[in-house]
Amino acid sequence: MSESSATIATVVKAVREDRLWQRHMEMASIGATGRGGVNRQALTPEDAEARLRLLAWAAMRGFSTSVDAIGNVFMHRAGKDSTASPVVAGSHLDTQPTGGNFDGVYGVLAAFEVLEAVADVGIVTNNPLEAVVWTNEEGARFQPTTMGSAVFASALPLETALATTDAAGISVAHALAETMQRLAIPQRRAFRFPMAAYLEAHIEQGPILEATHHTIGIVSGIQGLRWFRVEVTGEEAHAGTTPRRIRKDAFVAAICMVTALQGLMYDTADTVRFTVGRFEVTPNSPNTVPGRVLFTIDLRHPSAEVLSRLGDQVDAVCHAQAHGCSVVVTETLYSPPVEFDPAIRDLLKQAATRQALVHMDIVSGATHDAKYMADLCPSGMLFVPCRGGVSHNEAESATPSDLAAGTRVLAEVMLALASR
Ligand SMILES: [Zn+2]
């Protein structure tokens, strides 16, 4: 280790809660909705403005900046060994249309604060340190979510991402070109450039840490996800003249399917996440027996085994409840669970323990950019509490001290990783 634990402690102490909070409030003013939240969707002028603000802060500190072909922005503080891969941390600056002031922004500003604290102390780490802003994590304007990190990791072809359009027909290629022009970053970065490690700090977006009085969540992994589309076809008929026994009521069949699925997915531990979020009845007329129903299933679980066991039964359960209708079950998305690097989780745990912060292991219910980084290099995440578990909501809230606590843990782990 070239960095003594005393040096690391000095950097941890140099993390400034007031500066970190101030930066959050400045970011919250960009795309502010006037109701306490922000609308800063990916590759909009507001998104560009937030990135420009960050670039201005980076320039003031002398951090060099680079950008890749999908608009992911990297801020770099040089290390002693110019051949060593950087230790990278970050998240995203884009938000939902009625987003909060902490989702994503926190991970970017925490990483940036670590770079600043290191600069304030004036040490040079062995490996370079970098803060990253991933493009379009939210997937609100352009689908899919985590677009920038997926393209970076070759999980999504660049051409596919660029051809994606928003509701107004504007392509990612067009919106990205405008953003890139405003950012005017000359240095280009290759996709999949080697990283020594990747870390991401994030608000929990769930109620567990707050309810159990934990300041730090050491994220063990990101739960897996399976999506299904179920199309039930019956027969439209007159509501007044058609006896029950000859009806092929697609709605009744679909209700029975959902009820049976609800039973299948029930677990006493309350770990299975099962949601029917869309339910379309056709022709949706008060006096016609419904001839067609389309509904969706969103199924999530941290265990790949449970996810396949439950998901693989969806088709059979739906067919068993068809009540004379025909049913087609299509799996539309599969995202396997991610387990974060045990050594990184250990470092996070050690740092939280050394800093006397109450911490616990936690599974991420939402997806994050770290998911794709986990395929490329040792990766990990930490969570801090948010009030009431509320997120993707203008009322999203976190305390300055929790945000700073997470940043101090991040600082200790980034420095440990950059000192080997
Ligand atoms: Zn996020």
mmCIF file of C-alpha atoms in Angstrom, residues 9-191:
data_model
loop_
_atom_site.group_PDB
_atom_site.id
_atom_site.type_symbol
_atom_site.label_atom_id
_atom_site.label_comp_id
_atom_site.label_asym_id
_atom_site.label_seq_id
_atom_site.Cartn_x
_atom_site.Cartn_y
_atom_site.Cartn_z
ATOM 1 C CA ALA A 9 -8.235 9.040 7.176
ATOM 2 C CA THR A 10 -7.127 12.573 6.251
ATOM 3 C CA VAL A 11 -8.968 12.378 2.942
ATOM 4 C CA VAL A 12 -12.073 10.965 4.624
ATOM 5 C CA LYS A 13 -11.982 13.911 7.004
ATOM 6 C CA ALA A 14 -11.620 16.295 4.038
ATOM 7 C CA VAL A 15 -15.004 15.229 2.639
ATOM 8 C CA ARG A 16 -17.145 18.337 3.128
ATOM 9 C CA GLU A 17 -20.792 17.900 3.972
ATOM 10 C CA ASP A 18 -21.591 21.567 3.263
ATOM 11 C CA ARG A 19 -19.996 21.555 -0.196
ATOM 12 C CA LEU A 20 -21.679 18.280 -1.116
ATOM 13 C CA TRP A 21 -25.080 19.622 -0.032
ATOM 14 C CA GLN A 22 -24.521 22.934 -1.819
ATOM 15 C CA ARG A 23 -23.760 21.081 -5.049
ATOM 16 C CA HIS A 24 -26.961 19.027 -4.654
ATOM 17 C CA MET A 25 -28.986 22.215 -4.249
ATOM 18 C CA GLU A 26 -27.349 23.774 -7.320
ATOM 19 C CA MET A 27 -28.177 20.687 -9.381
ATOM 20 C CA ALA A 28 -31.731 20.755 -8.013
ATOM 21 C CA SER A 29 -32.160 24.217 -9.528
ATOM 22 C CA ILE A 30 -31.491 22.872 -13.037
ATOM 23 C CA GLY A 31 -34.832 21.657 -14.404
ATOM 24 C CA ALA A 32 -36.607 22.529 -11.153
ATOM 25 C CA THR A 33 -40.360 21.940 -11.409
ATOM 26 C CA GLY A 34 -41.276 24.450 -8.707
ATOM 27 C CA ARG A 35 -42.816 21.656 -6.619
ATOM 28 C CA GLY A 36 -39.583 20.568 -4.947
ATOM 29 C CA GLY A 37 -38.437 18.200 -7.667
ATOM 30 C CA VAL A 38 -36.775 18.241 -11.076
ATOM 31 C CA ASN A 39 -37.584 17.348 -14.645
ATOM 32 C CA ARG A 40 -34.180 16.783 -16.231
ATOM 33 C CA GLN A 41 -34.743 14.007 -18.707
ATOM 34 C CA ALA A 42 -31.896 12.513 -20.677
ATOM 35 C CA LEU A 43 -30.276 14.603 -23.414
ATOM 36 C CA THR A 44 -32.542 17.619 -22.901
ATOM 37 C CA PRO A 45 -31.134 21.156 -22.574
ATOM 38 C CA GLU A 46 -31.509 20.748 -18.780
ATOM 39 C CA ASP A 47 -29.444 17.557 -18.802
ATOM 40 C CA ALA A 48 -26.759 19.369 -20.811
ATOM 41 C CA GLU A 49 -26.829 22.290 -18.380
ATOM 42 C CA ALA A 50 -26.309 19.999 -15.388
ATOM 43 C CA ARG A 51 -23.362 18.362 -17.121
ATOM 44 C CA LEU A 52 -21.907 21.776 -18.007
ATOM 45 C CA ARG A 53 -22.156 22.849 -14.360
ATOM 46 C CA LEU A 54 -20.217 19.772 -13.318
ATOM 47 C CA LEU A 55 -17.634 20.324 -16.055
ATOM 48 C CA ALA A 56 -17.152 23.881 -14.798
ATOM 49 C CA TRP A 57 -16.445 22.558 -11.291
ATOM 50 C CA ALA A 58 -14.047 19.973 -12.767
ATOM 51 C CA ALA A 59 -12.224 22.689 -14.706
ATOM 52 C CA MET A 60 -11.815 24.752 -11.531
ATOM 53 C CA ARG A 61 -10.101 21.774 -9.884
ATOM 54 C CA GLY A 62 -7.969 20.943 -12.914
ATOM 55 C CA PHE A 63 -9.587 17.547 -13.506
ATOM 56 C CA SER A 64 -9.376 16.507 -17.149
ATOM 57 C CA THR A 65 -12.553 15.414 -18.884
ATOM 58 C CA SER A 66 -13.432 13.002 -21.664
ATOM 59 C CA VAL A 67 -16.583 11.666 -23.286
ATOM 60 C CA ASP A 68 -17.475 8.492 -25.165
ATOM 61 C CA ALA A 69 -19.711 8.061 -28.202
ATOM 62 C CA ILE A 70 -22.944 7.643 -26.190
ATOM 63 C CA GLY A 71 -22.208 10.772 -24.130
ATOM 64 C CA ASN A 72 -20.927 9.189 -20.908
ATOM 65 C CA VAL A 73 -18.704 11.852 -19.325
ATOM 66 C CA PHE A 74 -15.551 11.053 -17.305
ATOM 67 C CA MET A 75 -13.699 13.429 -14.965
ATOM 68 C CA HIS A 76 -10.158 12.357 -14.256
ATOM 69 C CA ARG A 77 -7.624 13.064 -11.523
ATOM 70 C CA ALA A 78 -4.218 11.674 -12.499
ATOM 71 C CA GLY A 79 -2.384 9.092 -10.400
ATOM 72 C CA LYS A 80 1.313 8.308 -9.970
ATOM 73 C CA ASP A 81 1.152 5.375 -12.354
ATOM 74 C CA SER A 82 -0.027 6.655 -15.728
ATOM 75 C CA THR A 83 -0.365 3.075 -17.006
ATOM 76 C CA ALA A 84 -2.663 2.011 -14.144
ATOM 77 C CA SER A 85 -6.408 1.736 -14.755
ATOM 78 C CA PRO A 86 -8.583 4.296 -12.984
ATOM 79 C CA VAL A 87 -10.784 3.621 -9.981
ATOM 80 C CA VAL A 88 -14.143 4.950 -11.181
ATOM 81 C CA ALA A 89 -17.287 5.989 -9.329
ATOM 82 C CA GLY A 90 -20.428 7.743 -10.464
ATOM 83 C CA SER A 91 -24.064 7.479 -11.468
ATOM 84 C CA HIS A 92 -26.421 9.641 -13.572
ATOM 85 C CA LEU A 93 -27.754 13.213 -13.767
ATOM 86 C CA ASP A 94 -30.926 12.514 -15.765
ATOM 87 C CA THR A 95 -34.243 12.203 -13.922
ATOM 88 C CA GLN A 96 -37.809 11.044 -14.311
ATOM 89 C CA PRO A 97 -40.304 13.724 -15.540
ATOM 90 C CA THR A 98 -41.333 14.288 -11.913
ATOM 91 C CA GLY A 99 -38.022 13.262 -10.395
ATOM 92 C CA GLY A 100 -36.357 14.026 -7.088
ATOM 93 C CA ASN A 101 -33.147 15.817 -6.165
ATOM 94 C CA PHE A 102 -31.068 12.798 -5.153
ATOM 95 C CA ASP A 103 -31.666 9.794 -7.426
ATOM 96 C CA GLY A 104 -28.507 9.509 -9.520
ATOM 97 C CA VAL A 105 -27.210 12.998 -8.792
ATOM 98 C CA TYR A 106 -25.963 11.774 -5.446
ATOM 99 C CA GLY A 107 -23.698 9.099 -6.944
ATOM 100 C CA VAL A 108 -22.145 11.630 -9.330
ATOM 101 C CA LEU A 109 -21.641 14.330 -6.685
ATOM 102 C CA ALA A 110 -20.321 11.841 -4.095
ATOM 103 C CA ALA A 111 -17.685 10.630 -6.575
ATOM 104 C CA PHE A 112 -16.844 14.232 -7.475
ATOM 105 C CA GLU A 113 -16.561 15.146 -3.780
ATOM 106 C CA VAL A 114 -14.058 12.305 -3.302
ATOM 107 C CA LEU A 115 -11.916 13.720 -6.128
ATOM 108 C CA GLU A 116 -12.155 17.168 -4.561
ATOM 109 C CA ALA A 117 -11.291 15.916 -1.073
ATOM 110 C CA VAL A 118 -8.217 14.147 -2.466
ATOM 111 C CA ALA A 119 -7.257 17.344 -4.308
ATOM 112 C CA ASP A 120 -7.771 19.397 -1.132
ATOM 113 C CA VAL A 121 -5.430 17.116 0.819
ATOM 114 C CA GLY A 122 -3.013 17.283 -2.087
ATOM 115 C CA ILE A 123 -2.024 13.635 -2.315
ATOM 116 C CA VAL A 124 -1.513 11.705 -5.531
ATOM 117 C CA THR A 125 -2.983 8.207 -5.535
ATOM 118 C CA ASN A 126 -1.290 5.373 -7.387
ATOM 119 C CA ASN A 127 -4.183 4.769 -9.792
ATOM 120 C CA PRO A 128 -6.075 7.665 -11.330
ATOM 121 C CA LEU A 129 -9.485 8.484 -9.824
ATOM 122 C CA GLU A 130 -12.487 9.195 -12.016
ATOM 123 C CA ALA A 131 -16.062 10.353 -11.610
ATOM 124 C CA VAL A 132 -18.482 9.289 -14.341
ATOM 125 C CA VAL A 133 -21.882 10.560 -15.521
ATOM 126 C CA TRP A 134 -23.737 7.798 -17.375
ATOM 127 C CA THR A 135 -26.142 8.882 -20.117
ATOM 128 C CA ASN A 136 -29.871 8.138 -19.832
ATOM 129 C CA GLU A 137 -30.070 5.891 -16.785
ATOM 130 C CA GLU A 138 -33.755 6.576 -16.221
ATOM 131 C CA GLY A 139 -35.132 5.516 -19.584
ATOM 132 C CA ALA A 140 -38.008 7.974 -19.189
ATOM 133 C CA ARG A 141 -37.530 9.779 -22.502
ATOM 134 C CA PHE A 142 -35.629 7.096 -24.413
ATOM 135 C CA GLN A 143 -35.871 3.371 -23.638
ATOM 136 C CA PRO A 144 -34.226 1.241 -22.373
ATOM 137 C CA THR A 145 -33.022 2.325 -18.940
ATOM 138 C CA THR A 146 -29.268 2.334 -18.165
ATOM 139 C CA MET A 147 -28.631 3.054 -21.836
ATOM 140 C CA GLY A 148 -25.205 4.689 -21.433
ATOM 141 C CA SER A 149 -23.685 1.971 -19.280
ATOM 142 C CA ALA A 150 -25.261 -0.768 -21.433
ATOM 143 C CA VAL A 151 -23.679 0.690 -24.564
ATOM 144 C CA PHE A 152 -20.366 1.203 -22.733
ATOM 145 C CA ALA A 153 -20.370 -2.475 -21.720
ATOM 146 C CA SER A 154 -21.418 -3.682 -25.213
ATOM 147 C CA ALA A 155 -24.699 -5.017 -23.809
ATOM 148 C CA LEU A 156 -26.575 -2.729 -26.211
ATOM 149 C CA PRO A 157 -25.287 -1.864 -29.723
ATOM 150 C CA LEU A 158 -24.502 1.848 -30.157
ATOM 151 C CA GLU A 159 -26.481 1.939 -33.424
ATOM 152 C CA THR A 160 -29.585 0.573 -31.684
ATOM 153 C CA ALA A 161 -29.321 3.194 -28.938
ATOM 154 C CA LEU A 162 -28.769 6.036 -31.423
ATOM 155 C CA ALA A 163 -31.789 5.013 -33.514
ATOM 156 C CA THR A 164 -34.140 5.055 -30.504
ATOM 157 C CA THR A 165 -36.700 7.855 -30.613
ATOM 158 C CA ASP A 166 -38.684 9.663 -27.931
ATOM 159 C CA ALA A 167 -42.461 10.243 -27.980
ATOM 160 C CA ALA A 168 -41.957 13.288 -30.228
ATOM 161 C CA GLY A 169 -39.951 11.264 -32.753
ATOM 162 C CA ILE A 170 -36.578 12.815 -31.844
ATOM 163 C CA SER A 171 -33.751 10.284 -32.002
ATOM 164 C CA VAL A 172 -31.017 9.713 -29.444
ATOM 165 C CA ALA A 173 -28.550 10.468 -32.255
ATOM 166 C CA HIS A 174 -30.076 13.927 -32.747
ATOM 167 C CA ALA A 175 -30.441 14.792 -29.049
ATOM 168 C CA LEU A 176 -26.976 13.454 -28.291
ATOM 169 C CA ALA A 177 -25.391 15.528 -31.066
ATOM 170 C CA GLU A 178 -26.927 18.678 -29.557
ATOM 171 C CA THR A 179 -25.708 17.738 -26.079
ATOM 172 C CA MET A 180 -22.223 16.903 -27.339
ATOM 173 C CA GLN A 181 -22.020 20.229 -29.137
ATOM 174 C CA ARG A 182 -22.841 22.091 -25.940
ATOM 175 C CA LEU A 183 -20.419 20.062 -23.820
ATOM 176 C CA ALA A 184 -17.606 20.536 -26.355
ATOM 177 C CA ILE A 185 -15.293 17.962 -24.768
ATOM 178 C CA PRO A 186 -12.457 17.270 -27.219
ATOM 179 C CA GLN A 187 -11.072 14.127 -25.583
ATOM 180 C CA ARG A 188 -12.808 10.929 -26.766
ATOM 181 C CA ARG A 189 -12.968 7.777 -24.678
ATOM 182 C CA ALA A 190 -13.319 4.222 -25.932
ATOM 183 C CA PHE A 191 -16.091 1.936 -24.746
#
